[in-house]
Structures are given as C-alpha cells and as structure tokens.
Coordinates of C-alpha atoms in Angstrom, one line a residue:
Chain A
M1 CA -31.3 78.3 -18.7
A2 CA -29.4 75.9 -16.6
L3 CA -31.7 72.9 -15.2
L4 CA -31.3 74.0 -11.6
E5 CA -30.1 77.4 -10.7
L6 CA -29.5 78.9 -7.4
Q7 CA -29.6 82.9 -7.3
N8 CA -27.8 84.5 -4.3
I9 CA -29.3 82.4 -1.7
H10 CA -29.4 83.5 2.2
T11 CA -30.5 80.8 4.6
Y12 CA -30.5 81.0 8.6
Y13 CA -30.8 78.5 11.1
G14 CA -32.2 80.6 13.8
G15 CA -29.6 83.5 14.0
I16 CA -26.9 81.5 12.3
H17 CA -26.2 82.8 8.8
A18 CA -25.6 79.4 7.3
L19 CA -25.6 80.3 3.7
K20 CA -24.5 84.1 2.7
G21 CA -25.4 84.8 -1.2
L22 CA -24.7 81.4 -2.6
S23 CA -25.3 81.1 -6.3
I24 CA -25.0 77.6 -8.4
E25 CA -25.8 76.5 -11.7
V26 CA -26.1 73.0 -12.6
E27 CA -26.9 72.2 -16.5
Q28 CA -28.3 69.3 -18.0
G29 CA -26.1 66.3 -18.0
E30 CA -23.7 67.3 -15.9
V31 CA -22.2 66.0 -12.8
V32 CA -21.4 69.0 -10.6
T33 CA -19.8 68.8 -7.2
L34 CA -20.1 71.0 -4.2
I35 CA -17.1 70.6 -1.7
G36 CA -16.1 72.0 1.5
S37 CA -15.4 71.0 5.0
N38 CA -17.9 69.9 7.6
G39 CA -20.2 72.9 8.6
A40 CA -19.6 74.8 5.3
G41 CA -23.1 74.8 4.3
K42 CA -23.1 71.9 2.1
S43 CA -26.0 70.0 3.2
T44 CA -28.0 73.2 3.9
T45 CA -27.7 74.0 -0.1
L46 CA -29.2 70.8 -0.9
K47 CA -32.0 71.0 2.0
T48 CA -32.8 74.4 0.7
I49 CA -33.1 73.3 -3.1
C50 CA -35.6 70.8 -1.8
G51 CA -37.6 73.0 0.7
Q52 CA -36.4 71.6 3.9
T53 CA -35.2 74.8 5.0
R54 CA -36.1 78.1 3.6
A55 CA -34.2 80.7 1.8
R56 CA -34.9 83.9 3.5
E57 CA -33.4 85.7 0.2
G58 CA -32.7 84.8 -3.4
K59 CA -34.3 82.3 -5.4
V60 CA -34.2 78.5 -6.7
F61 CA -35.1 77.7 -10.3
F62 CA -35.6 74.3 -11.6
N63 CA -36.5 73.9 -15.1
G64 CA -37.4 77.4 -15.6
T65 CA -39.9 77.0 -12.4
D66 CA -39.3 79.1 -9.4
I67 CA -39.6 76.7 -6.5
T68 CA -38.0 78.8 -3.7
N69 CA -41.3 78.7 -1.5
M70 CA -42.8 75.2 -2.9
R71 CA -43.4 72.5 -0.4
T72 CA -40.9 69.6 -0.3
H73 CA -43.3 66.8 -1.6
E74 CA -44.2 69.1 -4.8
I75 CA -40.4 70.1 -5.7
A76 CA -39.6 66.4 -5.6
Q77 CA -42.5 65.8 -7.8
L78 CA -40.8 67.9 -10.4
G79 CA -37.8 65.6 -10.8
I80 CA -35.6 66.3 -8.1
A81 CA -34.3 63.4 -6.2
H82 CA -32.8 64.0 -2.9
V83 CA -30.7 61.0 -1.5
P84 CA -30.1 62.6 2.1
E85 CA -26.8 62.7 4.5
G86 CA -26.9 59.6 6.5
R87 CA -29.0 57.3 3.9
R88 CA -32.3 57.9 6.1
I89 CA -33.7 54.8 4.5
F90 CA -37.2 53.7 6.4
P91 CA -35.7 51.0 8.9
K92 CA -38.9 49.3 9.4
L93 CA -39.8 48.8 5.7
T94 CA -38.3 46.1 3.5
V95 CA -36.0 46.6 0.9
R96 CA -39.1 46.5 -2.0
E97 CA -41.2 48.9 0.1
N98 CA -38.5 51.4 0.5
L99 CA -38.0 51.2 -3.3
E100 CA -41.8 51.6 -3.6
M101 CA -42.0 54.5 -1.6
G102 CA -39.4 56.1 -3.9
A103 CA -41.6 55.6 -6.8
F104 CA -44.6 57.0 -4.8
S105 CA -45.4 59.5 -7.4
V106 CA -45.4 56.9 -10.2
T107 CA -48.8 55.3 -11.0
D108 CA -47.8 53.1 -13.5
K109 CA -47.3 49.7 -12.0
K110 CA -45.4 48.5 -15.0
Q111 CA -42.9 51.4 -14.7
I112 CA -42.5 50.7 -10.8
E113 CA -41.5 46.8 -11.6
E114 CA -39.0 48.3 -14.3
G115 CA -37.6 50.7 -11.7
I116 CA -36.8 47.9 -9.3
E117 CA -35.4 45.7 -12.1
R118 CA -33.1 48.7 -13.0
A119 CA -32.2 49.1 -9.2
F120 CA -31.1 45.4 -9.1
H121 CA -28.9 45.8 -12.4
Y122 CA -26.8 48.8 -10.5
F123 CA -27.1 47.0 -6.9
P124 CA -27.3 43.3 -7.4
R125 CA -26.9 42.9 -3.5
L126 CA -30.4 44.5 -3.0
K127 CA -32.1 41.5 -5.1
E128 CA -30.8 39.1 -2.1
R129 CA -32.0 41.5 0.6
I130 CA -35.5 42.1 -1.1
N131 CA -37.6 41.1 1.5
Q132 CA -35.1 42.4 4.6
K133 CA -36.1 45.2 6.7
G134 CA -33.8 48.3 5.6
G135 CA -32.5 48.7 9.4
T136 CA -31.0 45.4 9.4
M137 CA -28.6 46.0 6.5
S138 CA -25.0 47.3 6.6
G139 CA -24.1 50.9 6.1
G140 CA -23.0 50.1 2.5
E141 CA -26.2 48.3 1.6
Q142 CA -28.1 51.0 3.1
Q143 CA -26.5 53.5 0.8
M144 CA -27.2 51.4 -2.0
L145 CA -30.7 51.3 -1.3
A146 CA -30.7 54.8 -0.6
I147 CA -29.4 55.6 -4.1
A148 CA -31.9 53.2 -5.7
R149 CA -34.6 54.6 -4.1
G150 CA -34.0 58.0 -5.2
L151 CA -33.7 56.6 -8.9
M152 CA -37.0 55.0 -8.7
M153 CA -38.9 58.3 -9.5
K154 CA -36.8 58.7 -12.8
P155 CA -35.5 62.0 -11.6
K156 CA -34.4 64.9 -13.5
I157 CA -31.4 65.7 -11.5
L158 CA -29.9 63.4 -8.6
M159 CA -28.8 64.9 -5.7
L160 CA -26.3 63.2 -3.3
D161 CA -25.2 64.2 0.1
E162 CA -22.3 62.7 1.4
P163 CA -22.8 59.3 -0.1
S164 CA -19.1 58.0 0.7
M165 CA -19.5 58.7 4.4
G166 CA -18.9 56.0 6.7
L167 CA -18.3 53.5 4.1
A168 CA -15.1 51.3 3.6
P169 CA -12.8 52.3 0.5
I170 CA -13.8 49.4 -1.7
L171 CA -17.7 50.5 -1.2
V172 CA -16.8 54.3 -2.1
E173 CA -15.1 53.0 -5.2
Q174 CA -18.4 51.0 -6.2
I175 CA -20.8 54.1 -5.4
F176 CA -18.5 56.6 -7.5
E177 CA -18.7 53.9 -10.2
I178 CA -22.2 53.6 -10.3
I179 CA -22.4 57.7 -10.3
T180 CA -20.2 57.8 -13.6
E181 CA -22.4 55.2 -14.9
L182 CA -25.4 56.8 -14.1
N183 CA -24.0 60.1 -15.5
R184 CA -23.0 58.3 -18.8
E185 CA -26.7 57.3 -19.5
G186 CA -27.7 60.9 -19.2
M187 CA -28.5 61.6 -15.3
T188 CA -27.6 65.2 -14.0
I189 CA -26.1 64.9 -10.7
L190 CA -25.2 67.4 -8.1
L191 CA -22.7 65.8 -5.6
V192 CA -21.9 67.0 -2.2
E193 CA -18.9 65.4 -0.6
Q194 CA -16.0 65.8 2.0
N195 CA -14.2 63.3 0.0
A196 CA -12.9 66.2 -2.7
N197 CA -10.5 64.0 -4.3
Q198 CA -13.1 61.4 -5.4
A199 CA -15.7 63.9 -6.3
L200 CA -13.4 66.1 -8.5
T201 CA -12.5 62.9 -10.2
V202 CA -16.4 61.8 -11.3
A203 CA -17.4 65.5 -11.7
S204 CA -17.1 67.8 -14.5
R205 CA -17.2 71.1 -12.4
G206 CA -17.2 72.0 -9.0
Y207 CA -17.6 74.5 -6.6
V208 CA -15.9 75.1 -3.1
I209 CA -17.9 76.3 -0.1
Q210 CA -16.5 77.8 2.8
T211 CA -19.0 79.2 5.9
G212 CA -21.6 79.6 3.7
E213 CA -19.9 81.0 0.5
I214 CA -18.7 79.9 -2.7
I215 CA -14.8 80.8 -2.7
L216 CA -14.1 79.0 -5.8
Q217 CA -15.7 77.5 -8.9
D218 CA -13.9 75.8 -11.9
K219 CA -13.7 72.8 -14.1
A220 CA -13.0 69.9 -11.9
E221 CA -9.4 69.1 -13.2
N222 CA -8.4 72.9 -12.8
L223 CA -9.8 72.4 -9.2
L224 CA -8.1 69.4 -8.6
A225 CA -4.7 71.0 -9.6
N226 CA -5.5 74.3 -7.9
P227 CA -2.7 74.3 -5.0
Q228 CA -5.2 76.2 -2.7
V229 CA -7.8 73.4 -3.1
R230 CA -5.0 70.9 -2.7
E231 CA -3.7 72.3 0.4
A232 CA -7.4 72.7 2.1
Y233 CA -9.1 69.6 0.8
L234 CA -6.9 67.1 -0.8
A235 CA -4.3 66.9 1.8
Chain B
M1 CA -70.2 28.0 40.8
L2 CA -67.4 29.9 40.1
L3 CA -66.4 28.0 37.1
S4 CA -69.9 27.6 35.8
I5 CA -70.1 31.1 35.0
L6 CA -66.7 31.1 33.1
P7 CA -67.8 30.6 29.8
Q8 CA -70.0 33.8 30.1
V9 CA -67.5 35.9 31.6
L10 CA -65.0 35.1 28.8
V11 CA -67.7 36.2 26.1
D12 CA -68.5 39.3 28.1
G13 CA -64.6 40.0 28.3
L14 CA -64.3 39.3 24.4
T15 CA -66.8 41.6 23.6
L16 CA -65.7 44.4 25.6
G17 CA -62.0 43.3 24.7
F18 CA -62.6 43.8 21.1
M19 CA -64.3 47.1 21.5
Y20 CA -61.0 48.5 23.3
A21 CA -58.8 46.7 20.6
V22 CA -60.7 48.9 17.7
V23 CA -60.6 52.3 20.0
A24 CA -57.2 51.4 20.9
L25 CA -56.0 51.4 17.1
G26 CA -57.3 55.0 16.8
Y27 CA -54.9 56.1 19.7
T28 CA -52.0 54.2 18.5
M29 CA -52.1 54.9 14.9
V30 CA -52.2 58.8 15.7
Y31 CA -49.4 58.2 17.9
G32 CA -47.6 56.4 15.7
I33 CA -47.1 59.3 13.5
L34 CA -47.4 62.4 15.5
E35 CA -46.1 61.0 18.7
F36 CA -49.1 62.9 20.3
I37 CA -52.2 61.1 22.2
N38 CA -55.2 62.2 20.7
F39 CA -57.4 62.6 24.0
A40 CA -60.5 63.6 22.2
H41 CA -60.6 59.9 20.5
G42 CA -62.8 58.8 23.3
E43 CA -65.3 61.4 22.3
I44 CA -65.2 60.6 18.7
F45 CA -66.5 57.1 19.7
M46 CA -69.2 58.8 21.8
V47 CA -70.4 60.7 18.7
G48 CA -70.0 57.5 16.9
A49 CA -72.4 55.8 19.3
F50 CA -74.9 58.8 19.2
V51 CA -75.0 59.0 15.4
G52 CA -75.6 55.6 15.0
T53 CA -78.6 55.5 17.8
E54 CA -80.0 58.7 16.1
V55 CA -80.0 57.1 12.7
L56 CA -81.9 54.0 14.2
L57 CA -84.2 56.2 16.3
I58 CA -85.0 58.7 13.5
A59 CA -85.6 55.3 10.9
D60 CA -87.9 54.1 13.5
A61 CA -89.9 57.6 13.9
M62 CA -90.3 57.5 10.4
G63 CA -91.5 54.1 10.6
S64 CA -89.3 52.5 8.1
L65 CA -87.3 50.5 10.6
K66 CA -90.2 47.9 10.8
G67 CA -89.6 45.2 8.3
M68 CA -86.0 46.5 7.4
N69 CA -83.7 43.6 7.4
P70 CA -81.6 44.2 11.1
Y71 CA -78.4 43.5 8.9
I72 CA -79.3 46.3 6.8
A73 CA -80.3 48.6 9.6
L74 CA -76.9 47.8 11.2
V75 CA -74.7 48.5 8.1
L76 CA -76.7 51.8 7.5
M77 CA -75.6 53.0 11.4
L78 CA -72.1 51.9 10.8
V79 CA -71.9 53.5 7.4
I80 CA -73.5 56.7 8.6
G81 CA -71.6 56.6 11.8
M82 CA -68.2 55.8 10.4
L83 CA -68.7 58.6 7.9
V84 CA -69.7 61.7 10.4
T85 CA -66.7 60.6 12.9
G86 CA -64.3 60.0 10.1
A87 CA -65.0 63.6 8.8
L88 CA -65.1 64.8 12.5
G89 CA -61.6 63.6 13.1
V90 CA -60.4 65.1 10.0
G91 CA -61.8 68.5 11.0
I92 CA -60.4 68.2 14.4
E93 CA -57.0 67.5 13.3
R94 CA -57.2 70.6 10.6
I95 CA -58.3 73.1 13.1
A96 CA -57.2 72.1 16.7
Y97 CA -53.8 69.9 16.2
R98 CA -52.3 70.9 12.9
P99 CA -51.7 74.5 13.7
L100 CA -49.8 73.3 16.7
R101 CA -48.0 70.6 15.0
N102 CA -44.7 72.7 16.0
A103 CA -45.6 73.9 19.6
P104 CA -44.5 72.4 22.6
R105 CA -45.8 68.7 23.1
L106 CA -48.1 69.9 25.8
V107 CA -50.2 72.4 23.9
P108 CA -51.8 69.8 21.4
L109 CA -52.6 67.8 24.3
I110 CA -54.6 70.6 26.4
S111 CA -56.2 71.3 23.1
A112 CA -57.2 67.6 22.7
I113 CA -58.8 67.7 26.0
G114 CA -60.3 71.1 25.1
V115 CA -61.8 69.1 22.1
S116 CA -63.0 66.5 24.5
F117 CA -65.0 68.6 26.8
L118 CA -66.6 70.7 23.6
L119 CA -67.6 67.4 22.0
Q120 CA -69.1 66.2 25.2
D121 CA -71.2 69.4 25.7
L122 CA -72.3 69.8 22.1
V123 CA -73.8 66.4 22.0
R124 CA -75.3 66.8 25.7
F125 CA -76.7 70.3 24.4
T126 CA -78.1 68.8 20.9
E127 CA -79.5 65.9 22.3
A128 CA -81.3 68.1 25.4
V129 CA -82.7 70.5 22.5
A130 CA -84.1 67.9 20.4
R131 CA -85.3 64.9 22.9
N132 CA -85.3 67.0 26.3
E133 CA -82.7 64.3 27.8
F134 CA -79.0 63.7 27.1
Y135 CA -78.9 60.4 27.6
L136 CA -80.6 57.7 24.8
N137 CA -82.2 54.3 24.9
S138 CA -81.2 52.6 21.8
P139 CA -83.4 50.1 20.1
I140 CA -81.5 46.7 19.8
L141 CA -81.6 45.3 16.4
F142 CA -80.7 41.8 17.5
N143 CA -82.2 40.1 20.9
N144 CA -81.6 36.5 20.2
S145 CA -79.1 34.5 21.9
I146 CA -77.2 31.5 20.6
N147 CA -77.3 28.7 23.3
L148 CA -74.5 26.4 23.5
G149 CA -75.5 24.5 26.5
F150 CA -72.6 25.9 28.8
A151 CA -73.0 29.2 27.9
S152 CA -75.1 31.4 25.7
I153 CA -73.9 33.9 23.5
P154 CA -75.9 36.8 22.9
Q155 CA -76.2 37.5 18.8
K156 CA -75.4 41.3 19.4
A157 CA -71.8 40.1 21.2
L158 CA -71.1 38.1 18.2
I159 CA -71.6 41.1 16.1
V160 CA -69.5 43.2 17.9
I161 CA -66.7 40.4 17.7
V162 CA -67.2 39.7 14.0
I163 CA -67.3 43.6 12.8
A164 CA -64.4 44.3 15.1
I165 CA -62.4 41.3 13.5
I166 CA -63.3 42.5 10.0
M167 CA -62.2 45.9 10.7
M168 CA -58.9 44.8 12.0
V169 CA -58.1 42.4 9.2
A170 CA -59.0 45.2 6.9
L171 CA -56.5 47.7 8.4
T172 CA -53.8 45.3 8.7
L173 CA -54.1 44.5 5.1
F174 CA -54.3 48.3 4.2
V175 CA -51.4 49.1 6.4
N176 CA -49.1 46.5 4.7
K177 CA -50.2 45.9 1.3
T178 CA -51.3 49.3 0.0
K179 CA -49.4 52.2 -1.5
W180 CA -50.9 55.0 1.0
G181 CA -50.7 52.1 3.8
I182 CA -47.0 51.9 3.1
A183 CA -46.7 55.5 2.9
M184 CA -48.4 55.9 6.3
R185 CA -45.8 53.6 7.8
A186 CA -43.0 55.5 6.2
V187 CA -44.4 59.0 7.5
A188 CA -44.6 57.3 11.1
Q189 CA -40.6 56.4 10.8
D190 CA -39.2 59.5 9.2
Q191 CA -41.5 62.5 7.8
T192 CA -38.7 64.6 6.3
T193 CA -37.4 61.6 4.3
A194 CA -40.9 60.5 3.4
S195 CA -41.7 64.1 1.9
L196 CA -38.7 63.5 -0.1
M197 CA -40.2 60.5 -1.8
T198 CA -43.2 63.4 -3.1
I199 CA -45.5 61.9 -0.2
N200 CA -47.7 64.7 1.0
V201 CA -47.3 64.3 4.8
D202 CA -50.2 66.4 5.8
K203 CA -52.4 64.2 3.6
V204 CA -51.1 61.0 5.2
I205 CA -52.1 62.5 8.7
M206 CA -55.5 63.1 7.4
L207 CA -55.9 59.7 6.4
T208 CA -54.7 58.7 9.6
F209 CA -57.3 60.5 11.2
L210 CA -59.9 59.9 8.9
I211 CA -59.4 55.8 9.4
G212 CA -58.6 56.0 13.4
S213 CA -61.8 58.3 13.9
S214 CA -64.1 56.2 11.6
L215 CA -62.7 52.9 13.3
G216 CA -63.7 54.7 16.8
G217 CA -67.2 56.0 15.5
A218 CA -68.3 52.2 14.3
T219 CA -67.2 51.0 17.5
G220 CA -69.4 53.5 19.3
V221 CA -72.4 52.2 17.0
L222 CA -71.6 48.8 18.2
F223 CA -71.4 49.6 21.9
A224 CA -74.9 51.6 21.7
Q225 CA -76.1 48.2 20.3
N226 CA -74.7 46.1 22.9
Y227 CA -75.3 47.9 26.0
G228 CA -78.5 49.9 24.8
T229 CA -78.1 52.9 26.9
I230 CA -75.6 55.8 26.1
D231 CA -74.8 59.4 27.5
P232 CA -72.3 61.9 26.4
Y233 CA -69.8 60.8 28.9
I234 CA -69.2 57.2 27.8
G235 CA -66.4 58.1 25.7
F236 CA -64.2 59.3 29.0
I237 CA -63.7 55.9 30.9
L238 CA -63.7 54.0 27.5
G239 CA -61.2 56.1 25.8
L240 CA -59.0 56.0 29.0
K241 CA -59.2 52.3 28.7
A242 CA -58.8 52.0 25.2
F243 CA -55.6 54.1 25.9
T244 CA -54.4 51.8 28.8
A245 CA -54.8 49.0 26.0
A246 CA -52.7 50.9 23.7
V247 CA -50.2 51.4 26.2
L248 CA -50.3 47.8 27.6
G249 CA -49.6 46.5 23.9
G250 CA -47.0 49.3 22.9
I251 CA -47.9 52.5 21.8
G252 CA -47.5 53.1 18.4
N253 CA -47.7 49.5 17.3
L254 CA -51.2 48.1 15.6
R255 CA -50.9 44.5 16.6
G256 CA -50.2 45.7 20.0
A257 CA -53.2 47.8 20.4
M258 CA -55.4 44.9 19.2
V259 CA -53.9 42.3 21.7
G260 CA -54.0 44.9 24.4
G261 CA -57.2 45.6 24.0
I262 CA -58.4 41.9 24.2
I263 CA -56.2 41.2 27.2
L264 CA -57.5 44.1 29.0
G265 CA -61.1 43.1 28.0
L266 CA -60.8 39.7 29.2
L267 CA -58.8 40.8 32.6
E268 CA -61.5 43.3 33.5
S269 CA -64.4 40.8 32.8
L270 CA -62.8 38.2 35.3
A271 CA -61.8 40.7 37.7
G272 CA -65.6 42.0 37.7
A273 CA -66.7 38.5 38.4
Y274 CA -64.2 36.9 40.4
M275 CA -62.8 39.7 42.6
G276 CA -65.7 39.7 44.8
P277 CA -65.9 36.1 45.6
L278 CA -62.1 35.7 45.8
T279 CA -61.7 38.2 48.4
G280 CA -64.6 37.4 50.4
G281 CA -66.4 40.4 49.3
A282 CA -64.0 43.2 50.2
F283 CA -63.5 44.1 46.4
G284 CA -66.5 43.6 44.4
A285 CA -67.0 44.2 40.7
E286 CA -67.0 48.0 41.1
Y287 CA -63.4 47.8 41.7
K288 CA -62.9 46.6 38.0
D289 CA -61.7 50.0 36.7
V290 CA -59.2 50.2 39.5
F291 CA -58.1 46.7 38.4
A292 CA -57.8 48.1 34.6
F293 CA -55.9 51.1 35.6
S294 CA -53.4 49.4 38.1
I295 CA -52.4 47.2 34.9
L296 CA -51.7 50.4 33.2
I297 CA -49.3 51.5 36.1
L298 CA -47.8 48.2 36.3
V299 CA -47.0 48.0 32.6
L300 CA -45.7 51.6 32.8
L301 CA -43.4 50.7 35.9
F302 CA -42.2 47.4 34.5
K303 CA -42.5 47.3 30.7
P304 CA -42.7 50.9 29.4
E305 CA -42.3 50.0 26.0
G306 CA -45.4 47.4 26.3
L307 CA -45.8 43.8 25.1
F308 CA -45.2 44.4 21.4
G309 CA -43.2 48.0 21.7
E310 CA -39.5 48.4 21.2
A311 CA -37.4 49.9 23.7
V312 CA -36.6 53.4 22.8
K313 CA -32.8 53.9 21.9
E314 CA -31.3 57.4 22.5
K315 CA -30.9 58.8 19.4
V316 CA -27.2 60.1 18.7

C-alpha cells in the first residue's frame, strides 16, 4: 500500500466544487509533484490531506490509517509535515523559536538540538539569523526557515506548497537542490508547483491537475516530453 | 499640604495600578489569541475575591484561623482562589465561547456579557442564601504599616504589589521560555499554521483561559484583603478599568497591559487626590472614574494601537 493515498476526493468551498474525484498516490521514498495552473486545486489538495479543509466525499489514507476526518494537529502528529503556501512562518518568534515549534511533538531535548543542527547544515544562513525575528527576514530566508521548520518533526512525508514562489532564480535553484538532497537521504516528498519545469526535473512522478481533476499522470520524464504538458505548463 | 500627601497618593496608586495590571493581563491574553474581549473577566476577578474571603471566613468559623501564620493563610486563599477561578474560566470558555468560535464577532461578546450577569447573580444568590447578605466584610490578615517617616506603607498594600510582581514575572518567563508559552504566542500569530506544527489549538486556548482567569482570581483575593468589603458588583468597574489599561498599553500586548495598568492606577489616584484642590472644588475625587475613562477615549482617538501595540496593517 502507498504511504499516502487519496481516493476519489471531492472538496467544496461553499458552493464551489474545488476537487472533483481526485485520486493520488505517493509511495515511500518518492518525489511526486502536482502541477497545474493557478486555482486548479493544488493547495486545496494539500489542505485536504492535512485536514484544513474537509473532503465531502472520498478518503485519505496515510500509512494505512484513515485520516480523512482527523484533526489537523493529529494528522501532523502521524508524520505529515506541510510547508504551507506563502511560508507562514511565525513573524514575531525568533528563528530558533520557529524551529522549536516545528518540533512541538518531539519530547526528547537532544533530538530537538540535533534537528536544529541538521537545519543549519541544510541552511547555513539560518544559523546567522538564529535570534532574529522570523518576520524581519527576506523571502528566501523565510522559505528556508519554513522548510527547516517542517523537517524538525522528522516527518515521514514532506509536503511543499509552491516553495519557489516569489523567489529569485538562484534561490529557486538552491531550494530544488535541497529537495533532491533530502530525497536522496530517504525523504518522501509531495511537491506542489506552478514552476512545472523545475518540479518535473526533481520528481520521479507527476500529476497534472486542471479545475479540480487529474487530467494526466505519468513518470516525470514522460510528462516533460509530453507535447500537451509542454504547451500548457512549460511554455 | 498638597505635596505632603504625595507619597501616600503614589502608594495608593501603585497598589491599585498593580491590580489593574494583573487583571488587564487576562483581557489582553485572551484578545491576543481569539481577538475577542472576554467581558466576563471582571466577574472572574470578583469570584476570586469571594472565594478567597470565604476561605478565610470558614477557617475563622472553624477556629483554625487563630494561631495560623497569616502568610500561610494568604497562600491558602490565593491557591484555592486561583484553582476555582482558573477552572471557572476554562469552563466558561468551553461552554459559552468555544461553540461560538466561528460565529460573527458580536455573538461571543454578547455571550460574555450574559456570563457576567450570570456570575454576578449567582454569587449574590449564593451569599444571600448562605449568609443573608450579599456583601462580605473580610477579616484582614495584615494590619501593620511600615513607617518611612514621609509616608507610611500599609503591609497589605506591599503584599498586593509583591504578589502582583511575582505573578507578572512568572507569566513573562512562562510565555518566553517554555514550550507551551511559545506555543501560545505561535497560536496568537497564526492558528492554522500552529496546528500544522502538531499544536492542539483548543488546548492552548484552554491554557490561556486557565492562566488569565487564575491571575484575575488571585487579584480578587488581594483586592478583598486590601479594601475589606466586597460585593458581587466589584468586578464591573474594576474590569472596565483593567480593560482600559489593556487598551492603553496596546491590547494583545503583555508588557502593554502591565505598564498600562500601573499608569492608570497612578493617574487615577493622583486625579482623586488633586483634582478637587486644583479645580477649587469643582471636580472632586468622585470624578476619578470619569478621568480614567476619559483616558480610554483619548487613547482610542489619538493612539488606537496603544503605547506598546503595533499599528494594524491592512492584510493583503
């Protein structure tokens, strides 16, 4: 059974039918990307997984457990780290405090310190900023902090929502390098991106979502070569 | 003559100010997290005053107050008062506020006002049944004064100030240094994201009510010890003034509530003592409440974000 499995999900925002029978699978150790244009339902998919919006129909399974109706903090506790769109770091907490909140479910102090050291290994910039308030940092630094914070709980899966949004090309490059490195070390990643080209380069498989439906799914290299995808998302 | 009473006026003002400050913390903590004014907080303070005083009266009736170290008696009153009001605050949140969390802003506010009346009448009813009167005269544990020559400081006022400072320092340490304290600030800044960090937001809100209410209840105990007479309606004006102090300091800001409370207490005491003589008797001490609320209006007009608050930026 897949690590994460969405079966026939229907999600509504009021009267708007945002996800129309969506099914996705993520296997252990994969990088899977969900690409699509603005408003296609990418963020809604992640929010449905972590219980921020409720599916009206369908089921979400994680590690064999039905998490469809669990509460957000309980879902996170199972090992699902969601790095939300727009980074959403805590602006008035310091970098260190932000990281500590990422490890809220971790009770072992030593493990928290190791996690912080690991975060500094991936993102050396954060070390210089350790006592700075999150809100005073640049967008790139905030994205690094958001990813580092997500890693603090030692998740089984990392879900990234548009990590490249609003960042300079060199920073985008860095973020994708880190995604590759994390995966090489065994992390399962579900990556939501508008930047389809970059996303398909690091991913092993991809889903193309359009107005709440999966219209294509394939190996990443096939999607990259697919003329339909090239025209719609890689132009 | 005017200057000779100044030290006394300042001592009175500080005593009052520290009480406002601690009660203001309860308003500001809840506002920081829920953006909601818990108007029943003044009544929680009042319940604290009654519980503490009843502890003392019951101990006295059983004959166990005589010979008891007054400090132990005080600690006993504070602990029981804080436990009862803390539980009361948590219960009120669970029953009267949580079901309304997604309702329009005004609805929980009305609910809070309803809880206020309920608590006032509940205490009045209980006391009337138990003691035939709804106001209480509290035995005073500390009657001595420390004479400094230029002023004499009543021991009970000193106790109010010392305990208030201990509570403020403890709260500051908790909020800044502990895991749950930092989680409280995280929830205040972004509830949705906090829950992604495995933080149980409901639990943090409960904790906020527990701490805010028990601080309010402890202040009630101190109030009864300092002024001697209490009735079920003392929470109304004091609550409003503590709320004024919280707004003055910047609602949602802990340091603001502390400083705002002390400033308001001092100003009110100064106004009470000097307004009469300075205006040739036209406005006497009875106008000190007018003075306090005029400050609220002025703050709202000229610095609505308060002394320590941040101007609210329009969210995109």
